[in-house]
Short mmCIF file of C-alpha atoms in Angstrom, two decimals:
data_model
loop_
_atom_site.label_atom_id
_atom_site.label_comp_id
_atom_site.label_asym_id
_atom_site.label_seq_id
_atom_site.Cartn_x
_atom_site.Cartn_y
_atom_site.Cartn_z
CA UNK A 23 93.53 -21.12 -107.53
CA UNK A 24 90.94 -19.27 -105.35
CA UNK A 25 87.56 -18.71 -105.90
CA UNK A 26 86.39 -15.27 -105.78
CA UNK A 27 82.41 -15.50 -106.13
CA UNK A 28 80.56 -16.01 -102.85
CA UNK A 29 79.21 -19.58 -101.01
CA UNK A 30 75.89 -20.14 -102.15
CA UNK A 31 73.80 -21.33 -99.00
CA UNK A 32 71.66 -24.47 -99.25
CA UNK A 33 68.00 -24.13 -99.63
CA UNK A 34 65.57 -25.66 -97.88
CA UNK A 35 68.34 -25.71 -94.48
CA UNK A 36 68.31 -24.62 -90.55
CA UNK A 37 66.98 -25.42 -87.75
CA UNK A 38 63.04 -25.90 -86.82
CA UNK A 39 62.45 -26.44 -90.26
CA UNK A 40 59.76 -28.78 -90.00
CA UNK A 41 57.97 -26.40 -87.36
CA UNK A 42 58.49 -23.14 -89.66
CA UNK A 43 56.71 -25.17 -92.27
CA UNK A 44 53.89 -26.11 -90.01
CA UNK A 45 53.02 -22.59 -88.75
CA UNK A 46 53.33 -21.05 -92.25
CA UNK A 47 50.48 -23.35 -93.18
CA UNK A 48 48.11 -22.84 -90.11
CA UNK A 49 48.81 -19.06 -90.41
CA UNK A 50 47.50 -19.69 -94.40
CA UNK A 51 44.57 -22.16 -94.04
CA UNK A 52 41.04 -20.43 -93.96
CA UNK A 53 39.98 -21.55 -90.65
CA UNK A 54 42.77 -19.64 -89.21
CA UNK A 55 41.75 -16.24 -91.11
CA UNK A 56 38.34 -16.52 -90.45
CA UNK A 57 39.10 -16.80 -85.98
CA UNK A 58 41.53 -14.05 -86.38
CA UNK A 59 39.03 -11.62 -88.04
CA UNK A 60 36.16 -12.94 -85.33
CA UNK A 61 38.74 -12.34 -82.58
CA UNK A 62 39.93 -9.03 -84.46
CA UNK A 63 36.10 -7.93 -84.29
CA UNK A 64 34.73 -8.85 -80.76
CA UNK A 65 38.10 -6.53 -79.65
CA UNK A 66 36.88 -3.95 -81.05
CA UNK A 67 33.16 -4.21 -80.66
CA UNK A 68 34.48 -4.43 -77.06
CA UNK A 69 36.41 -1.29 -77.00
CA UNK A 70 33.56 0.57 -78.33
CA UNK A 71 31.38 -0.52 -75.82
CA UNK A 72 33.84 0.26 -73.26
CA UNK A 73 34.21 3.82 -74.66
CA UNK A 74 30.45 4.33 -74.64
CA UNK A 75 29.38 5.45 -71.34
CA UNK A 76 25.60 5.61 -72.42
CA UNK A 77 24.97 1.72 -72.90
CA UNK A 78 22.97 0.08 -70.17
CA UNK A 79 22.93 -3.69 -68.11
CA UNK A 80 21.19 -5.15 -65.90
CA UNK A 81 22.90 -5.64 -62.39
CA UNK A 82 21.31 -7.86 -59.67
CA UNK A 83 21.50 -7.06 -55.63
CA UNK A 84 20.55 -9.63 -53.03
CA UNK A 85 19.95 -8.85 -49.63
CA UNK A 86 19.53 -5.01 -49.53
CA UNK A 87 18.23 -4.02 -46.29
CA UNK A 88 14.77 -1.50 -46.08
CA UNK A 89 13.89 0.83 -44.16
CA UNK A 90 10.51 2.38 -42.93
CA UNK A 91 9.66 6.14 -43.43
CA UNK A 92 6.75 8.43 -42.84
CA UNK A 93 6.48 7.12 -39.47
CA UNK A 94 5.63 10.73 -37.64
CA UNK A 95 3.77 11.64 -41.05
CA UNK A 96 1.46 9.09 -40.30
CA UNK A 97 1.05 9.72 -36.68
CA UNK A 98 -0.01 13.14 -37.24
CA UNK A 99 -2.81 11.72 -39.25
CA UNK A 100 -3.98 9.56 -36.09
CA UNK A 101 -2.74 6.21 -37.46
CA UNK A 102 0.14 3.87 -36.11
CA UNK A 103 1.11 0.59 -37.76
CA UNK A 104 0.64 -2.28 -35.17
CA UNK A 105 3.47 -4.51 -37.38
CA UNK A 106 7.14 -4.41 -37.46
CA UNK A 107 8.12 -3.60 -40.85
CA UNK A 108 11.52 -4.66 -40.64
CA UNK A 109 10.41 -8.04 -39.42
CA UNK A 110 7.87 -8.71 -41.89
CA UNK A 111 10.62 -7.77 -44.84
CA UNK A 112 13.93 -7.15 -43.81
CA UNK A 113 15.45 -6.61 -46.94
CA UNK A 114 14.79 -7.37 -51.04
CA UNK A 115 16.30 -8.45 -53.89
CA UNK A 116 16.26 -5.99 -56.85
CA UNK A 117 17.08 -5.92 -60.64
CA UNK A 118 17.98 -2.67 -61.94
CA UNK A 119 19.17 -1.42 -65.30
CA UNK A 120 21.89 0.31 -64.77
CA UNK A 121 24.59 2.18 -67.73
CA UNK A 122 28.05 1.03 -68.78
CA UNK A 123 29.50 3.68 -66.72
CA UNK A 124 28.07 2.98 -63.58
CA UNK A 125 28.28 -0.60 -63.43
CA UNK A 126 30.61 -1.12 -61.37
CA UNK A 127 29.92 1.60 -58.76
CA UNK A 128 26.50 1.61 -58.18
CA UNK A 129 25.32 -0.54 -54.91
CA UNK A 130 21.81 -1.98 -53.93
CA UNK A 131 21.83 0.77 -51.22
CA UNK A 132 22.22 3.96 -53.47
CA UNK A 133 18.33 3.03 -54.33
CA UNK A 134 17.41 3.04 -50.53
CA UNK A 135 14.33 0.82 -51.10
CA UNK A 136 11.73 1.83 -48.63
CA UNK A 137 8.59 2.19 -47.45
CA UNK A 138 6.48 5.03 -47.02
CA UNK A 139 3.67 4.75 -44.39
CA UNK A 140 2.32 8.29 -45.53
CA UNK A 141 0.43 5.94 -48.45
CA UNK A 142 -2.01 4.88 -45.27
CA UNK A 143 -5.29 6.33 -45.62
CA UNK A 144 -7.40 4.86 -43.08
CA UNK A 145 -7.45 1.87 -40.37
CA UNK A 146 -7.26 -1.63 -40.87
CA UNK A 147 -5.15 -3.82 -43.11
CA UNK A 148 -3.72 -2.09 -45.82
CA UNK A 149 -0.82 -3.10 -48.58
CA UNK A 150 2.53 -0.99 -49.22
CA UNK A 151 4.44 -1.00 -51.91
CA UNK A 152 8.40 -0.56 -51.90
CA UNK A 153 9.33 2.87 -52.79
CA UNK A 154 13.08 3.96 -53.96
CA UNK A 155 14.50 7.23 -52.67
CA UNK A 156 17.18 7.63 -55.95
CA UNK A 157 17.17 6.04 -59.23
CA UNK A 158 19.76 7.85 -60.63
CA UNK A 159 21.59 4.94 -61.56
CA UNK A 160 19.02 3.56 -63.98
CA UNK A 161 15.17 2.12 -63.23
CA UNK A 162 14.14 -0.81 -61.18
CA UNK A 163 13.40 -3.56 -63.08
CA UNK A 164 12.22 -5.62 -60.22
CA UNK A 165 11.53 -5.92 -56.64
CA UNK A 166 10.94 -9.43 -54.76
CA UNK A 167 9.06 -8.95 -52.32
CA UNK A 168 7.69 -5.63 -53.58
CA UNK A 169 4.67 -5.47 -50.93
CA UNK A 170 3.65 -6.05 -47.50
CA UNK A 171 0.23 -5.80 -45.67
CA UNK A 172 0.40 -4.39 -42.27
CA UNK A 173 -2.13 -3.53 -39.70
CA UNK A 174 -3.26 0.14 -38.39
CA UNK A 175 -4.55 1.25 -35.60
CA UNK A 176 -5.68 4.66 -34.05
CA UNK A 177 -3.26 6.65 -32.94
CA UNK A 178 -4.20 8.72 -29.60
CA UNK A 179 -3.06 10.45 -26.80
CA UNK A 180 -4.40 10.63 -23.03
CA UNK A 181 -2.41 11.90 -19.99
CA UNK A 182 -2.77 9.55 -16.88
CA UNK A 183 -1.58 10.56 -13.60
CA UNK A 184 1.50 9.20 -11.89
CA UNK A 185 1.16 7.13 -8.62
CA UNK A 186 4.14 7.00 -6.14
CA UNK A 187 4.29 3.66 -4.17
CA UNK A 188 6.11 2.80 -1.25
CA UNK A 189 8.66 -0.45 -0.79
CA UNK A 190 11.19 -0.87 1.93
CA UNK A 191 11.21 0.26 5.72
CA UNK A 192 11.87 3.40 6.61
CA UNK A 193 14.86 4.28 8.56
CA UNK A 194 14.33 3.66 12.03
CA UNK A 195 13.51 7.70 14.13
CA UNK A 196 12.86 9.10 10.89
CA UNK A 197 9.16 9.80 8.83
CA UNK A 198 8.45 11.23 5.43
CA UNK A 199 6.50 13.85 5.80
CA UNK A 200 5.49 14.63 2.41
CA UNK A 201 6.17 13.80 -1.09
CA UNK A 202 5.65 14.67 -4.61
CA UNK A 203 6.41 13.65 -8.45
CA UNK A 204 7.13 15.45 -10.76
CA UNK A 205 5.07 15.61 -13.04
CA UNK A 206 1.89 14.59 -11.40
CA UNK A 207 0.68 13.97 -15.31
CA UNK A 208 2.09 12.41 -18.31
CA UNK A 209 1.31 12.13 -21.88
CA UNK A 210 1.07 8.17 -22.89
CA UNK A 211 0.52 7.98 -26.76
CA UNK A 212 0.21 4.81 -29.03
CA UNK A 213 -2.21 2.62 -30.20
CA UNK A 214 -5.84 3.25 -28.80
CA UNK A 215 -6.36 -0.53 -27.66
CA UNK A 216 -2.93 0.04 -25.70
CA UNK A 217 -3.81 3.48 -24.07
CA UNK A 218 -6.82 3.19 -23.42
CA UNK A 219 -5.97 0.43 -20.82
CA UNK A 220 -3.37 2.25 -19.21
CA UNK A 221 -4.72 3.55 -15.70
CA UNK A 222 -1.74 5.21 -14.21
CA UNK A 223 2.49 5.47 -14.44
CA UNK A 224 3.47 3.90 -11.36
CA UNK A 225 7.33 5.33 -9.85
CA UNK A 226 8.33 3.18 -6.74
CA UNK A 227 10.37 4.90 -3.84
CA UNK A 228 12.79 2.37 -1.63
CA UNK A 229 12.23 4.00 1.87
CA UNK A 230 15.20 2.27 3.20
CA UNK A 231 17.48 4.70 0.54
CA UNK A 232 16.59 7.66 2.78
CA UNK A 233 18.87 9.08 5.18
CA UNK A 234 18.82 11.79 7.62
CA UNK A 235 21.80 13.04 6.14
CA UNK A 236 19.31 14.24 3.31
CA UNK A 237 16.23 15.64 5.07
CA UNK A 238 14.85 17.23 1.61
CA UNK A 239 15.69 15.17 -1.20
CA UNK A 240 15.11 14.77 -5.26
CA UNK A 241 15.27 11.48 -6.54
CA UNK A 242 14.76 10.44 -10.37
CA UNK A 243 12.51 6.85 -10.46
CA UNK A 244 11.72 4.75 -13.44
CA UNK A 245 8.30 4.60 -14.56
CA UNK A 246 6.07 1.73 -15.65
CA UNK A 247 2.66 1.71 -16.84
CA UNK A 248 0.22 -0.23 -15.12
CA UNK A 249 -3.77 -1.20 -16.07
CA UNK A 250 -6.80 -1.10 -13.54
CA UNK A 251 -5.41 -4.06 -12.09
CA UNK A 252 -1.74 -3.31 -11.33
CA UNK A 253 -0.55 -5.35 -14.35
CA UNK A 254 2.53 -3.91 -15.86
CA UNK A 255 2.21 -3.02 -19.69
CA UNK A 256 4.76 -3.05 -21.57
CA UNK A 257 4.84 -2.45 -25.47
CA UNK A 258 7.50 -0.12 -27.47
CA UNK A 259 3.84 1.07 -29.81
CA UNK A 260 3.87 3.35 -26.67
CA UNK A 261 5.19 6.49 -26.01
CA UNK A 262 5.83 8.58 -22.65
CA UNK A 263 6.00 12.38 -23.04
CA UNK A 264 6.30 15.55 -20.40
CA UNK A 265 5.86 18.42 -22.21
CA UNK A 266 6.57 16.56 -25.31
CA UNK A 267 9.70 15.47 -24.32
CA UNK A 268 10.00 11.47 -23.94
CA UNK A 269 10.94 10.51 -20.90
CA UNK A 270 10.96 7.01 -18.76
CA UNK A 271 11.11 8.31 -15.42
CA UNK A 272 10.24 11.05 -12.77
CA UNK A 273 11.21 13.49 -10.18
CA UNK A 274 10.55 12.51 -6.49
CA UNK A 275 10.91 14.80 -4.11
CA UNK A 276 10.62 14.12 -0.29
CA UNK A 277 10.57 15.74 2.97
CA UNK A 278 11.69 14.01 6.19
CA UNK A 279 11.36 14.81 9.64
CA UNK A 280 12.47 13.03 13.28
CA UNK A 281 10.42 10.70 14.92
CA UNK A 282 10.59 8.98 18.85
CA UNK A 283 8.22 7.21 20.73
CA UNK A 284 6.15 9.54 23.30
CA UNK A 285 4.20 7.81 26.43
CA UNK A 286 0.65 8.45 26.39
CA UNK A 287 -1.13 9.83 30.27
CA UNK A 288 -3.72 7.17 30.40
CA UNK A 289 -5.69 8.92 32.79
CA UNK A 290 -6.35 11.91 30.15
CA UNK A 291 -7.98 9.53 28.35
CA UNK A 292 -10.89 9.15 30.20
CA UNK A 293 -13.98 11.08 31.47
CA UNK A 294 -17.10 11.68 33.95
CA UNK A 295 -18.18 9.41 36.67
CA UNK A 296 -19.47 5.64 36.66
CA UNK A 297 -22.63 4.80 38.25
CA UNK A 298 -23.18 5.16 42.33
CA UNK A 299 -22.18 2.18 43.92
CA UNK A 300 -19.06 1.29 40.94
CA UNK A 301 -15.56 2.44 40.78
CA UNK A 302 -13.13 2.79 37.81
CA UNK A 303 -10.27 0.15 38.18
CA UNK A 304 -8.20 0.58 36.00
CA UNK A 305 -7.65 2.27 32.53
CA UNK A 306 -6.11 0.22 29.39
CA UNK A 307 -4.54 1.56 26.58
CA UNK A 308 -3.99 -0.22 23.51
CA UNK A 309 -0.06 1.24 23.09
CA UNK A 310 1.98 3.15 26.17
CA UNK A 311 3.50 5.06 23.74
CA UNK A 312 3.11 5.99 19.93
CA UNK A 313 5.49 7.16 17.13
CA UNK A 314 5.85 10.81 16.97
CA UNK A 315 7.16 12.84 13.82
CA UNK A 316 8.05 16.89 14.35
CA UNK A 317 10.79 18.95 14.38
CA UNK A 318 13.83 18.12 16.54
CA UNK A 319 13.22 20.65 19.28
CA UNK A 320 9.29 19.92 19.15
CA UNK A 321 10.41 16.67 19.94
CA UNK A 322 12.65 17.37 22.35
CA UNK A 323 9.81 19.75 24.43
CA UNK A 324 6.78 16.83 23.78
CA UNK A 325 7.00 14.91 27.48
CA UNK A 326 3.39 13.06 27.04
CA UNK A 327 0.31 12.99 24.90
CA UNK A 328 -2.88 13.40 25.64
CA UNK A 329 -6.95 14.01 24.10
CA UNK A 330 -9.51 16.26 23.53
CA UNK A 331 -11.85 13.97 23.50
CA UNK A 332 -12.04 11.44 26.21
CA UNK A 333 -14.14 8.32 26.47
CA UNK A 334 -16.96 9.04 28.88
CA UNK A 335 -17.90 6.69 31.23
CA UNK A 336 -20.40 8.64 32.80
CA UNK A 337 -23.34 5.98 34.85
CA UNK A 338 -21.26 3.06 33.57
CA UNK A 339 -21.71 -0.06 35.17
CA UNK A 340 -19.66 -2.53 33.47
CA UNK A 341 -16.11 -2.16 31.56
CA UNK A 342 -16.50 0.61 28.54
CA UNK A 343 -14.21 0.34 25.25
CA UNK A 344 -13.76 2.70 22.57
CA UNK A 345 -11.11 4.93 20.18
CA UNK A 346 -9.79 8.36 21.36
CA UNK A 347 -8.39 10.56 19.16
CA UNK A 348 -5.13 11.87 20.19
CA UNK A 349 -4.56 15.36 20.29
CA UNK A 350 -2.76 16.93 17.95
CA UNK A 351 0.17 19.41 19.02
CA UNK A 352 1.80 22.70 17.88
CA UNK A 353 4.36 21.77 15.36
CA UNK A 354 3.77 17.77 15.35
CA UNK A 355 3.85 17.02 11.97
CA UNK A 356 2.40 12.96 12.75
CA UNK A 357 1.42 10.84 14.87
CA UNK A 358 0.71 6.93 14.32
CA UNK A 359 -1.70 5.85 15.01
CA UNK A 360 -3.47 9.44 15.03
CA UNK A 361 -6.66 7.27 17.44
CA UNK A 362 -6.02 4.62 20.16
CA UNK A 363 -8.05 2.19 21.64
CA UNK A 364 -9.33 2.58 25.47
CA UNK A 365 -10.82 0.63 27.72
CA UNK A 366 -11.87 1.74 30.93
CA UNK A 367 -12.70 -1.60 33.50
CA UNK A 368 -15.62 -0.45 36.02
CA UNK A 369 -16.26 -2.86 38.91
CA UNK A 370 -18.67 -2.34 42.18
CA UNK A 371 -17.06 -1.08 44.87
CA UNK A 372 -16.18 -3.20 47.69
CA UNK A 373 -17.84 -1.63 50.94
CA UNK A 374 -17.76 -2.72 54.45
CA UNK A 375 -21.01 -2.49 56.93
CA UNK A 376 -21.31 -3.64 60.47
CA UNK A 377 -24.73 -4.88 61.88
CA UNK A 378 -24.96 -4.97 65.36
CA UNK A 379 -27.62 -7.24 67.65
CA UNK A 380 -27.84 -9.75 64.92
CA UNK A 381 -29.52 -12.24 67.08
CA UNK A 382 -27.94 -16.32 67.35
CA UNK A 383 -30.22 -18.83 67.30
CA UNK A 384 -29.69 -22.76 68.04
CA UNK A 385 -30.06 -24.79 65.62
CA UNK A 386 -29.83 -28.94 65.25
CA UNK A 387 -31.17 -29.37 69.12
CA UNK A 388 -33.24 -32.92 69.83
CA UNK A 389 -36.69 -32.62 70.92
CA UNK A 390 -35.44 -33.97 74.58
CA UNK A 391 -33.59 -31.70 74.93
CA UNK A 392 -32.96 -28.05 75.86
CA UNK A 393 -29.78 -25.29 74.97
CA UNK A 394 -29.04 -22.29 76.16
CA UNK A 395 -26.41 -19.96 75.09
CA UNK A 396 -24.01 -17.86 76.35
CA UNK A 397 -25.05 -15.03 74.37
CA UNK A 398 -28.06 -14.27 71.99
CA UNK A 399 -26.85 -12.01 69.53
CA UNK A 400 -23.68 -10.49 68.53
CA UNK A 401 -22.57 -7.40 66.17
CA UNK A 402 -21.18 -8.75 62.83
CA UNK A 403 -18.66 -6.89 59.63
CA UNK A 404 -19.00 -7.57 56.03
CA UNK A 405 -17.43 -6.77 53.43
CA UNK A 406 -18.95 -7.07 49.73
CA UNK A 407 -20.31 -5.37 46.82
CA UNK A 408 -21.99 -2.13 46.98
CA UNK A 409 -25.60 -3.21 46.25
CA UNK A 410 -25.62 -6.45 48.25
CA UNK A 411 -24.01 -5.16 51.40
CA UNK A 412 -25.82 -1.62 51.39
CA UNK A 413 -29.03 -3.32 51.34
CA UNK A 414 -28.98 -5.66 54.02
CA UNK A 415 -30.96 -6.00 56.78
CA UNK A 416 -30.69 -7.61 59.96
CA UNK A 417 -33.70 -9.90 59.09
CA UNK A 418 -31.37 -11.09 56.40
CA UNK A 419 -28.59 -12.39 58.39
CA UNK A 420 -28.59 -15.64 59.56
CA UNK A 421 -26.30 -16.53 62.35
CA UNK A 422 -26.60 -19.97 64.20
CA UNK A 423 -24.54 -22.27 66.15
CA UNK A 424 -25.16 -26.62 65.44
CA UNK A 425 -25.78 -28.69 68.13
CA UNK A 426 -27.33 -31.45 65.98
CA UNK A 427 -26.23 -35.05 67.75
CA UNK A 428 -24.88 -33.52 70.48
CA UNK A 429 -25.44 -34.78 74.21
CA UNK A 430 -26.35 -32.76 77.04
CA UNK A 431 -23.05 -30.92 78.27
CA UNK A 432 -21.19 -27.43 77.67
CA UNK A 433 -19.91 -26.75 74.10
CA UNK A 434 -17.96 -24.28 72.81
CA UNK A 435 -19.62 -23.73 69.67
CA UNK A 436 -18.44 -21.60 66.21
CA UNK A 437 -21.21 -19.04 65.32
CA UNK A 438 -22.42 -20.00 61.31
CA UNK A 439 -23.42 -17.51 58.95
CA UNK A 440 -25.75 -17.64 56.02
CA UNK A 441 -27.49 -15.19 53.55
CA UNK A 442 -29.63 -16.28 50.88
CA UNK A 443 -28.89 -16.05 47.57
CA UNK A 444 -25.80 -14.20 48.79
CA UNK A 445 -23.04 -13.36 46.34
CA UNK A 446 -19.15 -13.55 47.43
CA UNK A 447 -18.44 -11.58 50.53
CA UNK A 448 -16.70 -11.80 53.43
CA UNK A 449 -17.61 -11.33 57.26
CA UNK A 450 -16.18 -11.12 60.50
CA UNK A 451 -17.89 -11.87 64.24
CA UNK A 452 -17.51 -9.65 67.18
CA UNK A 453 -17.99 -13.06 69.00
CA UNK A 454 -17.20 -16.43 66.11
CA UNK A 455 -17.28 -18.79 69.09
CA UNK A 456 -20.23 -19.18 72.36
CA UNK A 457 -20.63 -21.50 74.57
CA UNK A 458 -24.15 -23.42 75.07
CA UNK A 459 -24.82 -25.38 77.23
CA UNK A 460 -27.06 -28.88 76.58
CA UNK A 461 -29.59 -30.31 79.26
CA UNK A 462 -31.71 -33.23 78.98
CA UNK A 463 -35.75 -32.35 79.68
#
C-alpha cells in the first residue's frame, strides 16, 4: 500500500556542510562585527570627504623651475643685477595646501614662483625673496630655497663711436675712395664697470670682398666692442642700441674708383741752377711710377705726373735729397704716395784747357855731363774738374823728360808730367816724346 504523506529530508545533510558551519560562525563572532562596522565607517567617512570639495591637503612639488621678473623695472631705476638668477637657483621645492578639489590638478607651475628684482632699492648685495604670481590653489606652506643674495650694479648708458678697420687686399686697379658706417654712434648700456671701459664698436671690412662689379656698395658688419687697448669685451650685462633698437651690427657703405700706375717726368721734379763750375747728373726718383685712383676717363687722359713744388738745387755743390709733393690733378681722386722722394746728384763739371809753351826741362842728368833737347817746351790738354783745371797756371805744370843713368848718346825720351797736389785728371802732349841728346863735358 502506498504512502501518501511526503519524504521528510534529513537534517543536518548536503554538501559543504562543514564549510557552511564555519562561515556562519565567523560571520557571528564579535571580532567579525566589530571590522565590518570599522570598514562600514572609513567608507563612508571616505565618501564624505570625497563629496566635500572644501577640505584641504598638503601636496609637495620638487623641481619647479623660477623665473626672474622686474628686470626692465629695475633698469629704469639705474640698477642691473651682476648675477645670474637662474644659475644661482634654478628651481625650488614647495609645500602648498591645496583643497580636495584641486588636488589632483593643480601643478608646481600654476604658482609661478619668482623673483621680483623691483624689491632692489639701492647698490650692492642685497637678498630676494621668492614671490608667487597665483595662489589660487591654496597658500604656500614652504619654499626651499626661499632667498638668494645677488649683486647690483649701476646701470648706465654712454654712446661710443664706431671705428671701421680694414683687413684683406684690395682688388688689384681698384681704390676705395670713401667710406662710412652707419651709425657713426651707438648706445652701449650695462653695468657701469663694463661701459665705462668700452672705447669704441669696432666693424671690420674684408677689402678683398669688393668688386668692380659693385662700385657703390652697402654692406651689413658685425660689431664688437673693444677697450683702450683693442681688447675685445664681451659680456651679455651689455646692451647695443641705435635708436633704441638692439642691434649687433652696422651699415658700411663704400665708394670705389679705378686705379693704374702713372710714370712720373723726373725732370719736373727739380729746380734752379747748381753752383758755377757743377753740373746736375742725374735725377733719382724714389718710384717711376705711382698708383693713381680717378675716374675711368681721368685715367685714361692722365699721361704723366708732375709738381708744384720742385726741389731746388739752386748753388748746390754736392748731391741734394728731399720729398716733393706731387701735384694733384682735376678729377684724381688719390694718389699713393701723395710725396716722393728726390734726389738730385750734382758733380763738377769736367772741363778741358790747353796750355801752350809749357816749357821741358831735363831732369836726372850727371854732373859730367851735358843734354840738350830737341825742343824746350811744348803746348799740353787737360781734362779735369772745373776748379782744378780753370785755375792752373803754367808755373804749375811740370813737364820733364829722365835721363838719370843714362850715357852720353841720343835718346828718344817720353815727356813726364806732374802737378802737385793734383786731383784725377787727364792730359795729352802736343809732343809726349823728344829726343835729347847726352854729351860727356
Amino acid at each position: 500500500m502506498m504512502n501518501s504523506r511526503p519524504t521528510r529530508k534529513p537534517e543536518n545533510r548536503g554538501p559543504f556542510l562543514k564549510l557552511r558551519k564555519m562561515v556562519a560562525k565567523v560571520i557571528g563572532s564579535k571580532p567579525f562585527l566589530i571590522a565590518a562596522s570599522l570598514l562600514a565607517a572609513i567608507i563612508c567617512w571616505s565618501a564624505l570627504v570625497a563629496s566635500d570639495g572644501t577640505l584641504t591637503r598638503q601636496k609637495v612639488f620638487a623641481n619647479v623651475a623660477v623665473s626672474v621678473t622686474g628686470e626692465a623695472t629695475l633698469k629704469s631705476r639705474g640698477y642691473i643685477v651682476m648675477d645670474d638668477i637662474t644659475e644661482l637657483v634654478p628651481a625650488v621645492k614647495m609645500t602648498v595646501e591645496v583643497t580636495q578639489a584641486n588636488y589632483n590638478r593643480v601643478s608646481g607651475t600654476a604658482y609661478n614662483p619668482h623673483f621680483d628684482l623691483s624689491q632692489i632699492k639701492s647698490e650692492g648685495k642685497n637678498e630676494l625673496s621668492i614671490t608667487y604670481s597665483s595662489q589660487i590653489y591654496g597658500p604656500v606652506v614652504s619654499c626651499e630655497p626661499s632667498t638668494v643674495t645677488v649683486n647690483v650694479e649701476r646701470y648706465i648708458t654712454r654712446r661710443v663711436p664706431v671705428v671701421l678697420e680694414m683687413a684683406g687686399v684690395m682688388p688689384e686697379g681698384l681704390y676705395l675712395d670713401s667710406y662710412k658706417t652707419d651709425p657713426t654712434t651707438l648706445s652701449i648700456s650695462g653695468p657701469q664697470s663694463l661701459v665705462s671701459s668700452v672705447a669704441r664698436v669696432v666693424a671690420r671690412l674684408d677689402q678683398s670682398t669688393l668688386s668692380e662689379t659693385r662700385m657703390a656698395d652697402k654692406t651689413a658688419l658685425d660689431i664688437e666692442l673693444q677697450d683702450s687697448n683693442g681688447n675685445a669685451i664681451v659680456s651679455d650685462k651689455l646692451e647695443v642700441t641705435n635708436q633704441s633698437v638692439i642691434t649687433s651690427s652696422v651699415t658700411v657703405e663704400t665708394e670705389l674708383v679705378p686705379m693704374r700706375q702713372v710714370p712720373l717726368r723726373a725732370s719736373a721734379f727739380v729746380s734752379g741752377e747748381p753752383a758755377e763750375g757743377y753740373e746736375l747728373t742725374g735725377i733719382e726718383l724714389a718710384e717711376e711710377t705711382v698708383p693713381v685712383a680717378a675716374r675711368q676717363e681721368v685715367l685714361d687722359a692722365l699721361t704723366e705726373l708732375t709738381t708744384d713744388s720742385p726741389l731746388d738745387i739752386t748753388g748746390a755743390t754736392d748731391d741734394v735729397s728731399g720729398y716733393v709733393r706731387l701735384r694733384r690733378q682735376t678729377g684724381v681722386e688719390n694718389t699713393l704716395p701723395t710725396e716722393i722722394g728726390v734726389t738730385a746728384h750734382i758733380a763738377e763739371k769736367q772741363i778741358e784747357r790747353t796750355i801752350r809753351q809749357v816749357p821741358i826741362q831735363i831732369e836726372g842728368l850727371a854732373d859730367d855731363k851735358i843734354a840738350n833737347a830737341e825742343m824746350g817746351k811744348t803746348t799740353i790738354q787737360l781734362t779735369g774738374g772745373y776748379g782744378f783745371i780753370g785755375a792752373l797756371s803754367t808755373e804749375d805744370i811740370r813737364l820733364f823728360v829722365d835721363v838719370s843713368g843714362l850715357e852720353a848718346g841720343t835718346y828718344n825720351l817720353p815727356v813726364q808730367v806732374h802737378i802737385d797736389n793734383a786731383p784725377e785728371f787727364t792730359c795729352a802732349l802736343a809732343s809726349p816724346q823728344i829726343s835729347v841728346v847726352i854729351r860727356n863735358k
